[in-house]
């Protein structure tokens, strides 16, 4: 088995039974703030893109690069699709021209042609990825590889059960905005950053120890930040609170805990893997490359400057009435939200800095009051300060995931009262009916009420959440005789038998309601 490093979380796996291209990412992501490090734009993508299989682990934009997929990856490639609760990933890929899909089931091995075996484990809580994150296990001719990328399974036993793994690829660096964007004294920021950096490494050591693979490949980060405004986030200033350590730091830290089987892949590095060995060749000397990291970044910054400038010029949409649009998009979702709104439990304030860099419009998303309105001088749970142009762009394109766009861009500052609140970010990841309903249903099932509640609709008592994607049937369920239709996607159920009339499986729990007393 041959593995070619293609940058960040991306790699190409070649076997005699076919090739798999994973997560090819080249264009900047998140408001042109993240770029792949080291630079991979000079690779021969025309050739790399001629692949038999494509695997996109999830919809984060540093894994799913629509422009790149469209331009360089063969549409004859068969997509290995994780089993996600929504069809967004498949829809986006179809939109780009892919037509052949292997719909995997979580934790089930799929036998492909020629003896190639794969298994994808999809994680589906609203806090994983946008709506999901996944890992790919591959086996060919006795050699096994786990591309865990960003995924954080509770343990790796599903993979160890399939036999010894030879190559383990996993994330080790930061991929978040904490603590850099928080308005905190520098000393506190450094202390929190240091803790975070240590925790990231501890988690990585735990996974490595769980799997005990022959070789460990640090992948999926760090990105680099080439805009002057974000340059300080690169780990080049000797700051112990920086959460973006690179692969050379990984090797150093790994050695401290006794690790000696780490393999760094630069873009263009090639590892030949057998059950006994791993031989890697690099396009340049690895130590020398990392010793010259600053020069590499500076050169890249100059080259990418026009890309960043062009992106910035496209964000302003003065015609967008931000308050009115936020009301239109967010208020209906607040209305429907039970768990997320309760979880946030207070108002969240957005301070939007105008084009002049000084004027500020303050808007509050009032979760208890289920309203979006001008700020009224009250205490808020979270406060975000960002350029108005960014919010205009989000509203202009109808972005349903502000986490996977605004927040990951790090182009904002934040303050909060109390602890981190996952519900704030879960909500801003779910600015569509489909996503919100899924997240609400997920929390309903997992945290509040394992058996899920039953509700009365007309003459029937049915489970509250749709067996498809957990829509609230008190809102979306319409009963006509013995048939219930969930209006979110139009699935139909025969209530007498509980059978789903639209898809195999997906039984609904239903019973005739007792007659009402007059
Ligand atoms: S959630 Fe899709 S049909 Fe009900």
Coordinates of C-alpha atoms and ligand atoms in Angstrom, one line a residue:
X1 CA 0.0 0.0 0.0
X2 CA 1.3 3.4 -0.9
X3 CA 0.3 6.6 0.8
X4 CA 1.1 10.0 -0.7
X5 CA 0.8 13.1 1.5
X6 CA -1.3 15.7 -0.2
X7 CA -1.5 18.3 2.6
X8 CA -3.4 18.8 5.8
X9 CA -5.8 15.9 6.2
X10 CA -5.5 14.9 2.6
X11 CA -3.8 11.8 1.3
X12 CA -4.0 9.5 -1.6
X13 CA -3.9 5.8 -0.9
X14 CA -2.8 3.5 -3.8
X15 CA -3.2 -0.2 -3.9
X16 CA -3.3 -2.7 -6.8
X17 CA -7.0 -2.8 -6.3
X18 CA -7.5 0.9 -6.7
X19 CA -6.8 4.4 -5.3
X20 CA -8.6 6.5 -2.7
X21 CA -8.2 10.2 -2.6
X22 CA -9.1 11.6 0.8
X23 CA -10.2 15.1 1.7
X24 CA -8.3 17.1 -1.0
X25 CA -8.2 20.7 0.3
X26 CA -6.2 23.5 -1.5
X27 CA -8.3 26.7 -1.6
X28 CA -8.5 28.9 1.5
X29 CA -11.3 28.2 3.9
X30 CA -13.4 30.1 6.5
X31 CA -13.3 33.7 5.1
X32 CA -9.9 33.1 3.6
X33 CA -8.3 32.7 7.0
X34 CA -7.1 29.0 6.8
X35 CA -4.6 27.8 4.2
X36 CA -3.1 24.3 4.1
X37 CA 0.3 24.1 5.7
X38 CA 2.7 23.2 4.1
X39 CA 1.5 24.6 0.8
X40 CA 0.1 21.9 -1.4
X41 CA -1.1 24.1 -4.3
X42 CA 1.9 23.1 -6.5
X43 CA 1.2 19.4 -6.5
X44 CA 0.2 17.7 -9.7
X45 CA -3.5 17.7 -8.9
X46 CA -4.5 16.8 -12.5
X47 CA -2.8 13.4 -11.9
X48 CA -3.7 13.0 -8.2
X49 CA -7.4 13.7 -9.1
X50 CA -7.6 10.7 -11.4
X51 CA -8.7 8.4 -8.6
X52 CA -10.9 5.4 -8.4
X53 CA -12.5 6.4 -5.1
X54 CA -13.1 9.7 -3.3
X55 CA -13.5 10.0 0.5
X56 CA -14.6 13.3 2.0
X57 CA -14.7 12.7 5.7
X58 CA -17.1 15.6 6.5
X59 CA -18.3 19.0 5.4
X60 CA -15.8 21.2 7.1
X61 CA -14.3 23.4 4.5
X62 CA -10.7 22.3 5.2
X63 CA -11.9 18.8 4.1
X64 CA -14.5 19.6 1.6
X65 CA -13.1 22.0 -1.0
X66 CA -15.9 22.3 -3.6
X67 CA -13.9 24.3 -6.2
X68 CA -11.0 21.9 -6.0
X69 CA -13.2 18.8 -6.3
X70 CA -15.0 20.4 -9.2
X71 CA -11.9 21.3 -11.1
X72 CA -9.5 18.4 -10.4
X73 CA -11.1 15.3 -9.2
X74 CA -12.4 12.8 -11.8
X75 CA -16.2 12.6 -11.7
X76 CA -15.8 8.9 -12.6
X77 CA -14.5 8.4 -9.0
X78 CA -16.8 6.4 -6.8
X79 CA -17.5 8.3 -3.5
X80 CA -17.2 6.3 -0.3
X81 CA -20.0 8.0 1.7
X82 CA -20.2 8.0 5.5
X83 CA -23.7 7.3 6.9
X84 CA -24.7 10.7 8.0
X85 CA -28.2 11.6 9.3
X86 CA -28.7 14.3 6.6
X87 CA -27.9 14.0 2.9
X88 CA -26.0 17.3 2.7
X89 CA -22.6 15.8 1.9
X90 CA -24.1 13.5 -0.8
X91 CA -26.1 16.4 -2.2
X92 CA -23.1 18.7 -2.4
X93 CA -21.0 16.0 -4.1
X94 CA -23.8 15.3 -6.6
X95 CA -24.1 19.0 -7.3
X96 CA -20.4 18.9 -8.3
X97 CA -21.0 16.1 -10.7
X98 CA -20.2 12.9 -8.8
X99 CA -22.7 10.2 -9.6
X100 CA -21.3 7.0 -8.2
X101 CA -21.7 6.4 -4.5
X102 CA -21.0 3.5 -2.1
X103 CA -23.3 4.3 0.8
X104 CA -21.5 2.7 3.7
X105 CA -23.0 1.8 7.1
X106 CA -21.2 2.8 10.2
X107 CA -18.8 0.2 11.4
X108 CA -19.6 -2.3 8.6
X109 CA -16.8 -3.4 6.4
X110 CA -17.4 -3.0 2.7
X111 CA -15.7 -5.3 0.2
X112 CA -14.7 -3.4 -2.9
X113 CA -13.4 -4.9 -6.1
X114 CA -10.0 -6.6 -6.1
X115 CA -9.8 -7.4 -2.4
X116 CA -9.9 -3.8 -1.2
X117 CA -11.8 -3.5 2.0
X118 CA -13.0 -0.3 3.7
X119 CA -15.0 0.7 6.7
X120 CA -16.3 4.2 7.6
X121 CA -17.3 5.1 11.1
X122 CA -19.6 8.1 11.1
X123 CA -20.1 10.1 14.3
X124 CA -23.3 12.0 14.3
X125 CA -23.8 14.1 17.3
X126 CA -24.5 17.8 16.6
X127 CA -21.1 18.6 18.2
X128 CA -19.2 16.4 15.7
X129 CA -18.2 18.3 12.6
X130 CA -21.0 20.3 11.0
X131 CA -23.4 17.5 11.3
X132 CA -21.0 14.6 11.6
X133 CA -17.4 13.6 11.3
X134 CA -16.0 10.3 10.2
X135 CA -12.9 8.0 10.0
X136 CA -11.9 5.7 7.2
X137 CA -10.3 2.2 7.8
X138 CA -8.7 0.6 4.8
X139 CA -7.3 -2.9 4.3
X140 CA -5.5 -4.3 1.3
X141 CA -3.3 -7.4 1.2
X142 CA -3.0 -7.6 4.9
X143 CA -1.9 -4.0 5.4
X144 CA -4.4 -1.9 7.4
X145 CA -4.7 1.9 7.7
X146 CA -6.9 4.1 9.8
X147 CA -7.4 7.7 8.6
X148 CA -9.0 9.1 11.8
X149 CA -8.5 12.7 10.7
X150 CA -10.6 15.1 13.0
X151 CA -12.9 12.4 14.3
X152 CA -13.1 11.8 18.1
X153 CA -14.7 8.4 18.7
X154 CA -15.1 7.4 22.3
X155 CA -12.7 4.5 21.7
X156 CA -11.0 2.8 18.8
X157 CA -12.0 -0.8 19.7
X158 CA -14.1 -1.2 16.5
X159 CA -10.9 -0.8 14.5
X160 CA -8.6 -2.9 16.8
X161 CA -11.2 -5.7 16.6
X162 CA -10.4 -5.9 12.8
X163 CA -6.8 -6.7 13.4
X164 CA -3.5 -4.9 14.0
X165 CA -3.4 -1.5 12.2
X166 CA -0.1 -0.5 10.4
X167 CA -0.7 3.2 9.8
X168 CA -2.7 5.5 12.0
X169 CA -3.3 9.0 10.7
X170 CA -4.8 11.5 13.2
X171 CA -5.2 15.1 14.2
X172 CA -2.9 16.4 16.9
X173 CA -3.0 20.2 16.5
X174 CA -5.7 22.8 17.2
X175 CA -8.7 23.5 14.9
X176 CA -10.7 26.1 16.9
X177 CA -10.8 29.7 17.9
X178 CA -10.3 29.2 21.6
X179 CA -8.7 30.9 23.5
X180 CA -7.2 33.4 21.0
X181 CA -10.4 35.3 20.1
X182 CA -11.5 35.8 23.7
X183 CA -11.1 39.2 25.2
X184 CA -8.9 38.2 28.1
X185 CA -5.7 39.5 29.6
X186 CA -2.7 38.1 27.7
X187 CA -1.4 36.1 30.6
X188 CA -4.8 34.3 31.0
X189 CA -4.9 33.7 27.2
X190 CA -1.4 32.1 27.3
X191 CA -2.3 30.0 30.3
X192 CA -5.5 28.7 28.6
X193 CA -3.7 28.2 25.3
X194 CA -1.0 26.2 27.1
X195 CA -3.6 24.0 28.7
X196 CA -5.4 23.5 25.4
X197 CA -2.1 22.6 23.6
X198 CA -1.3 20.0 26.3
X199 CA -4.8 18.6 26.2
X200 CA -4.6 18.2 22.4
X201 CA -1.4 16.2 22.8
X202 CA -2.8 14.1 25.7
X203 CA -5.8 13.2 23.6
X204 CA -3.5 12.3 20.7
X205 CA -1.3 10.1 22.9
X206 CA -4.5 8.3 24.2
X207 CA -5.7 7.5 20.7
X208 CA -2.2 6.3 19.7
X209 CA -2.0 4.1 22.7
X210 CA -5.5 2.7 22.1
X211 CA -4.7 1.7 18.5
X212 CA -1.1 0.7 18.9
X213 CA -0.4 1.0 15.2
X214 CA 3.0 0.3 13.8
X215 CA 3.3 3.9 12.4
X216 CA 1.7 7.1 13.4
X217 CA 1.2 10.0 10.9
X218 CA 0.3 13.4 12.4
X219 CA -2.2 15.0 9.9
X220 CA -5.2 17.3 9.7
X221 CA -3.4 20.4 10.9
X222 CA -2.3 22.9 11.7
X223 CA -3.6 25.3 9.1
X224 CA -1.6 28.5 8.4
X225 CA -2.9 32.0 8.6
X226 CA -1.6 34.3 5.8
X227 CA -3.7 37.4 6.3
X228 CA -1.7 40.0 8.1
X229 CA -4.7 40.4 10.6
X230 CA -4.3 36.7 11.6
X231 CA -0.6 36.2 11.1
X232 CA 0.0 36.0 14.9
X233 CA -1.9 32.7 15.1
X234 CA 1.0 30.9 13.3
X235 CA 3.2 29.0 15.7
X236 CA 6.4 30.8 14.9
X237 CA 6.8 33.1 17.8
X238 CA 7.8 30.6 20.5
X239 CA 4.5 31.2 22.3
X240 CA 3.8 28.2 24.6
X241 CA 0.1 29.2 24.5
X242 CA -0.2 28.7 20.7
X243 CA -2.7 25.9 19.9
X244 CA -1.4 25.3 16.4
X245 CA 1.8 23.2 16.9
X246 CA 3.2 21.7 13.6
X247 CA 4.3 18.2 12.7
X248 CA 7.9 18.8 13.8
X249 CA 6.6 19.8 17.3
X250 CA 4.5 16.7 17.3
X251 CA 7.6 14.5 16.7
X252 CA 9.5 16.3 19.5
X253 CA 6.6 16.0 22.0
X254 CA 5.9 12.4 21.0
X255 CA 9.5 11.5 21.6
X256 CA 9.1 12.8 25.2
X257 CA 6.4 10.2 25.9
X258 CA 8.5 7.5 24.2
X259 CA 7.1 7.6 20.7
X260 CA 9.5 6.7 18.0
X261 CA 7.2 5.5 15.2
X262 CA 6.0 9.0 14.0
X263 CA 6.1 9.7 10.2
X264 CA 5.7 13.2 8.9
X265 CA 4.2 13.5 5.4
X266 CA 4.9 16.7 3.5
X267 CA 2.8 17.4 0.4
X268 CA 4.4 15.0 -2.1
X269 CA 6.0 12.6 0.5
X270 CA 5.4 9.0 -0.3
X271 CA 5.2 6.1 2.2
X272 CA 5.4 2.5 1.0
X273 CA 3.7 0.4 3.7
X274 CA 3.9 -3.3 4.2
X275 CA 2.9 -5.4 7.2
X276 CA 6.6 -5.2 8.3
X277 CA 7.8 -1.8 7.3
X278 CA 7.2 1.8 6.2
X279 CA 9.7 3.5 3.8
X280 CA 9.1 7.1 3.2
X281 CA 10.7 9.5 0.6
X282 CA 10.2 13.3 0.8
X283 CA 10.3 16.0 -1.8
X284 CA 12.7 17.9 0.4
X285 CA 14.6 17.5 3.6
X286 CA 12.0 17.5 6.4
X287 CA 14.2 19.0 9.2
X288 CA 15.4 21.7 6.9
X289 CA 11.8 22.5 5.8
X290 CA 10.6 23.0 9.4
X291 CA 13.8 25.0 10.2
X292 CA 12.8 27.3 7.4
X293 CA 9.1 27.5 8.3
X294 CA 9.0 31.3 8.6
X295 CA 10.5 31.8 5.2
X296 CA 8.0 29.3 3.7
X297 CA 5.1 31.1 5.3
X298 CA 6.3 34.5 4.2
X299 CA 6.8 33.4 0.7
X300 CA 3.3 31.8 0.7
X301 CA 1.8 35.0 2.2
X302 CA 3.1 37.1 -0.7
X303 CA 1.9 34.6 -3.2
X304 CA -1.6 34.3 -1.7
X305 CA -2.1 38.0 -1.0
X306 CA -4.2 38.6 -4.1
X307 CA -6.4 35.7 -3.2
X308 CA -7.1 37.1 0.2
X309 CA -7.7 40.6 -1.1
X310 CA -10.2 39.3 -3.7
X311 CA -12.0 37.3 -1.1
X312 CA -12.3 40.3 1.2
X313 CA -13.6 42.5 -1.6
X314 CA -16.5 40.1 -2.0
X315 CA -17.9 40.1 1.5
X316 CA -19.6 43.5 1.6
X317 CA -23.3 43.6 0.8
X318 CA -24.6 47.0 1.9
X319 CA -28.0 46.2 0.6
X320 CA -28.5 43.6 3.3
X321 CA -30.5 44.8 6.3
X322 CA -28.7 42.7 8.9
X323 CA -31.2 43.0 11.7
X324 CA -34.2 42.3 9.4
X325 CA -32.5 39.4 7.8
X326 CA -31.3 37.9 11.1
X327 CA -34.9 38.2 12.4
X328 CA -36.2 36.4 9.3
X329 CA -33.7 33.6 9.4
X330 CA -33.3 33.1 13.2
X331 CA -36.6 33.8 14.8
X332 CA -38.6 30.9 13.3
X333 CA -35.7 28.6 14.5
X334 CA -35.8 30.1 18.0
X335 CA -39.5 29.5 18.0
X336 CA -39.0 25.8 17.3
X337 CA -36.0 25.3 19.5
X338 CA -36.6 23.7 22.9
X339 CA -33.3 22.1 24.0
X340 CA -30.8 24.4 22.3
X341 CA -32.7 27.5 23.3
X342 CA -32.9 26.3 26.9
X343 CA -29.3 25.2 26.8
X344 CA -28.1 28.7 25.7
X345 CA -30.4 30.1 28.4
X346 CA -29.7 33.8 27.8
X347 CA -29.2 36.5 25.2
X348 CA -26.3 36.4 22.8
X349 CA -25.1 39.7 21.5
X350 CA -23.4 40.5 18.1
X351 CA -21.5 43.8 17.8
X352 CA -21.1 44.5 14.2
X353 CA -18.4 46.9 13.2
X354 CA -19.2 49.0 10.2
X355 CA -17.1 49.6 7.1
X356 CA -15.6 52.7 8.7
X357 CA -14.0 50.5 11.4
X358 CA -15.7 52.5 14.2
X359 CA -19.5 52.5 14.1
X360 CA -21.1 49.5 15.9
X361 CA -24.6 48.1 15.5
X362 CA -25.5 45.8 18.4
X363 CA -28.0 43.0 17.8
X364 CA -29.2 40.5 20.3
X365 CA -30.4 36.9 19.7
X366 CA -32.6 36.5 22.7
X367 CA -33.0 32.8 23.3
X368 CA -35.4 32.9 26.2
X369 CA -37.4 35.7 24.6
X370 CA -37.3 33.9 21.2
X371 CA -36.5 37.1 19.4
X372 CA -33.8 38.9 17.4
X373 CA -33.8 42.6 18.3
X374 CA -31.5 45.6 18.9
X375 CA -29.4 45.3 22.0
X376 CA -31.2 46.7 25.1
X377 CA -28.3 47.2 27.6
X378 CA -28.9 43.9 29.4
X379 CA -26.5 41.3 30.6
X380 CA -25.7 38.8 27.9
X381 CA -24.4 35.2 28.0
X382 CA -22.0 35.7 25.0
X383 CA -20.9 38.7 23.1
X384 CA -19.3 38.4 19.6
X385 CA -17.7 41.4 17.9
X386 CA -17.0 41.1 14.2
X387 CA -17.1 43.1 10.9
X388 CA -20.6 43.7 9.7
X389 CA -19.4 42.7 6.2
X390 CA -18.9 39.1 7.4
X391 CA -22.5 38.8 8.6
X392 CA -23.7 40.4 5.4
X393 CA -21.9 37.7 3.5
X394 CA -23.3 34.9 5.6
X395 CA -26.8 36.3 5.1
X396 CA -26.3 37.0 1.4
X397 CA -25.3 33.4 0.7
X398 CA -27.8 31.9 3.1
X399 CA -25.1 30.1 5.2
X400 CA -26.7 27.6 7.5
X401 CA -23.5 27.0 9.5
X402 CA -22.0 30.0 11.1
X403 CA -19.5 27.9 13.1
X404 CA -18.1 26.4 9.9
X405 CA -17.6 29.8 8.4
X406 CA -17.6 32.8 10.8
X407 CA -16.3 31.2 14.0
X408 CA -13.6 29.0 12.4
X409 CA -12.3 32.1 10.6
X410 CA -11.2 33.5 13.9
X411 CA -12.1 36.9 12.4
X412 CA -14.0 38.0 15.6
X413 CA -13.5 38.5 19.3
X414 CA -15.7 37.1 22.0
X415 CA -16.5 37.5 25.7
X416 CA -18.7 35.3 27.8
X417 CA -20.1 35.0 31.3
X418 CA -19.5 31.5 32.8
X419 CA -18.4 28.3 31.2
X420 CA -18.2 27.4 27.5
X421 CA -21.7 26.7 26.3
X422 CA -21.9 24.1 23.5
X423 CA -25.5 25.0 22.8
X424 CA -24.5 28.4 21.5
X425 CA -22.3 26.9 18.8
X426 CA -24.7 23.9 18.2
X427 CA -27.4 26.5 17.5
X428 CA -25.3 28.6 15.1
X429 CA -24.3 25.4 13.3
X430 CA -28.0 24.6 12.7
X431 CA -29.5 27.6 10.9
X432 CA -31.8 25.5 8.8
X433 CA -35.0 23.7 9.5
X434 CA -33.5 20.3 8.8
X435 CA -30.4 20.8 10.9
X436 CA -32.2 22.3 13.8
X437 CA -34.8 19.6 13.9
X438 CA -32.0 17.0 13.8
X439 CA -30.1 18.6 16.6
X440 CA -33.2 19.1 18.8
X441 CA -34.1 15.4 18.3
X442 CA -30.6 14.3 19.1
X443 CA -30.5 16.1 22.4
X444 CA -34.0 15.0 23.1
X445 CA -33.0 11.3 22.7
X446 CA -29.6 11.4 24.2
X447 CA -29.9 13.7 27.2
X448 CA -33.4 14.4 28.2
X449 CA -35.5 11.5 27.5
X450 CA -34.0 8.3 26.3
X451 CA -37.3 6.8 25.4
X452 CA -38.6 9.9 23.8
X453 CA -42.0 11.3 24.6
X454 CA -45.3 10.3 23.0
X455 CA -47.8 13.0 21.9
X456 CA -51.4 13.0 20.9
X457 CA -52.1 14.1 17.3
X458 CA -55.8 13.8 16.3
X459 CA -57.0 10.4 17.2
X460 CA -53.5 8.9 17.6
X461 CA -50.7 8.8 20.2
X462 CA -47.4 8.8 18.4
X463 CA -43.8 9.2 19.2
X464 CA -42.9 12.9 19.2
X465 CA -39.9 12.7 16.9
X466 CA -40.1 11.6 13.3
X467 CA -38.1 8.3 12.8
X468 CA -36.4 9.9 9.8
X469 CA -34.5 12.9 11.0
X470 CA -36.3 13.6 14.3
X471 CA -38.6 16.4 13.3
X472 CA -41.1 17.3 16.0
X473 CA -44.3 15.7 14.8
X474 CA -46.5 18.1 16.8
X475 CA -45.3 20.6 14.2
X476 CA -44.6 18.6 11.1
X477 CA -47.0 15.6 11.5
X478 CA -50.3 15.6 9.6
X479 CA -52.7 12.8 10.0
X480 CA -55.1 11.7 7.4
X481 CA -57.1 8.6 8.5
X482 CA -54.5 6.0 9.4
X483 CA -51.6 7.7 7.7
X484 CA -49.2 10.2 9.1
X485 CA -47.1 12.4 6.9
X486 CA -44.1 14.2 8.3
X487 CA -43.9 17.4 6.3
X488 CA -40.2 18.0 6.8
X489 CA -39.3 15.6 4.0
X490 CA -42.7 14.1 3.2
X491 CA -42.2 10.7 4.7
X492 CA -45.4 8.7 5.3
X493 CA -46.2 6.1 8.0
X494 CA -49.1 3.7 8.4
X495 CA -50.1 4.2 12.0
X496 CA -52.0 1.0 12.5
X497 CA -48.9 -1.1 11.7
X498 CA -46.2 1.5 12.4
X499 CA -44.7 0.8 9.0
X500 CA -42.8 3.5 7.2
X501 CA -44.3 3.8 3.7
X502 CA -41.4 5.8 2.3
X503 CA -38.4 3.9 3.3
X504 CA -37.3 0.5 4.6
X505 CA -37.1 0.3 8.4
X506 CA -37.9 3.5 10.3
X507 CA -40.9 2.0 12.2
X508 CA -43.0 4.6 14.1
X509 CA -44.5 4.0 17.6
X510 CA -48.2 4.7 17.4
X511 CA -51.5 3.7 19.0
X512 CA -55.1 4.7 18.8
X513 CA -55.7 7.4 21.5
X514 CA -58.3 6.7 24.1
X515 CA -61.6 8.5 23.3
X516 CA -61.8 12.0 24.8
X517 CA -64.3 12.5 27.6
X518 CA -67.0 15.0 26.6
Ligands
LIG1 S1 -37.7 14.3 9.5 FE1 -37.7 13.8 7.4 S2 -39.7 13.1 7.0 FE2 -39.7 13.6 9.1

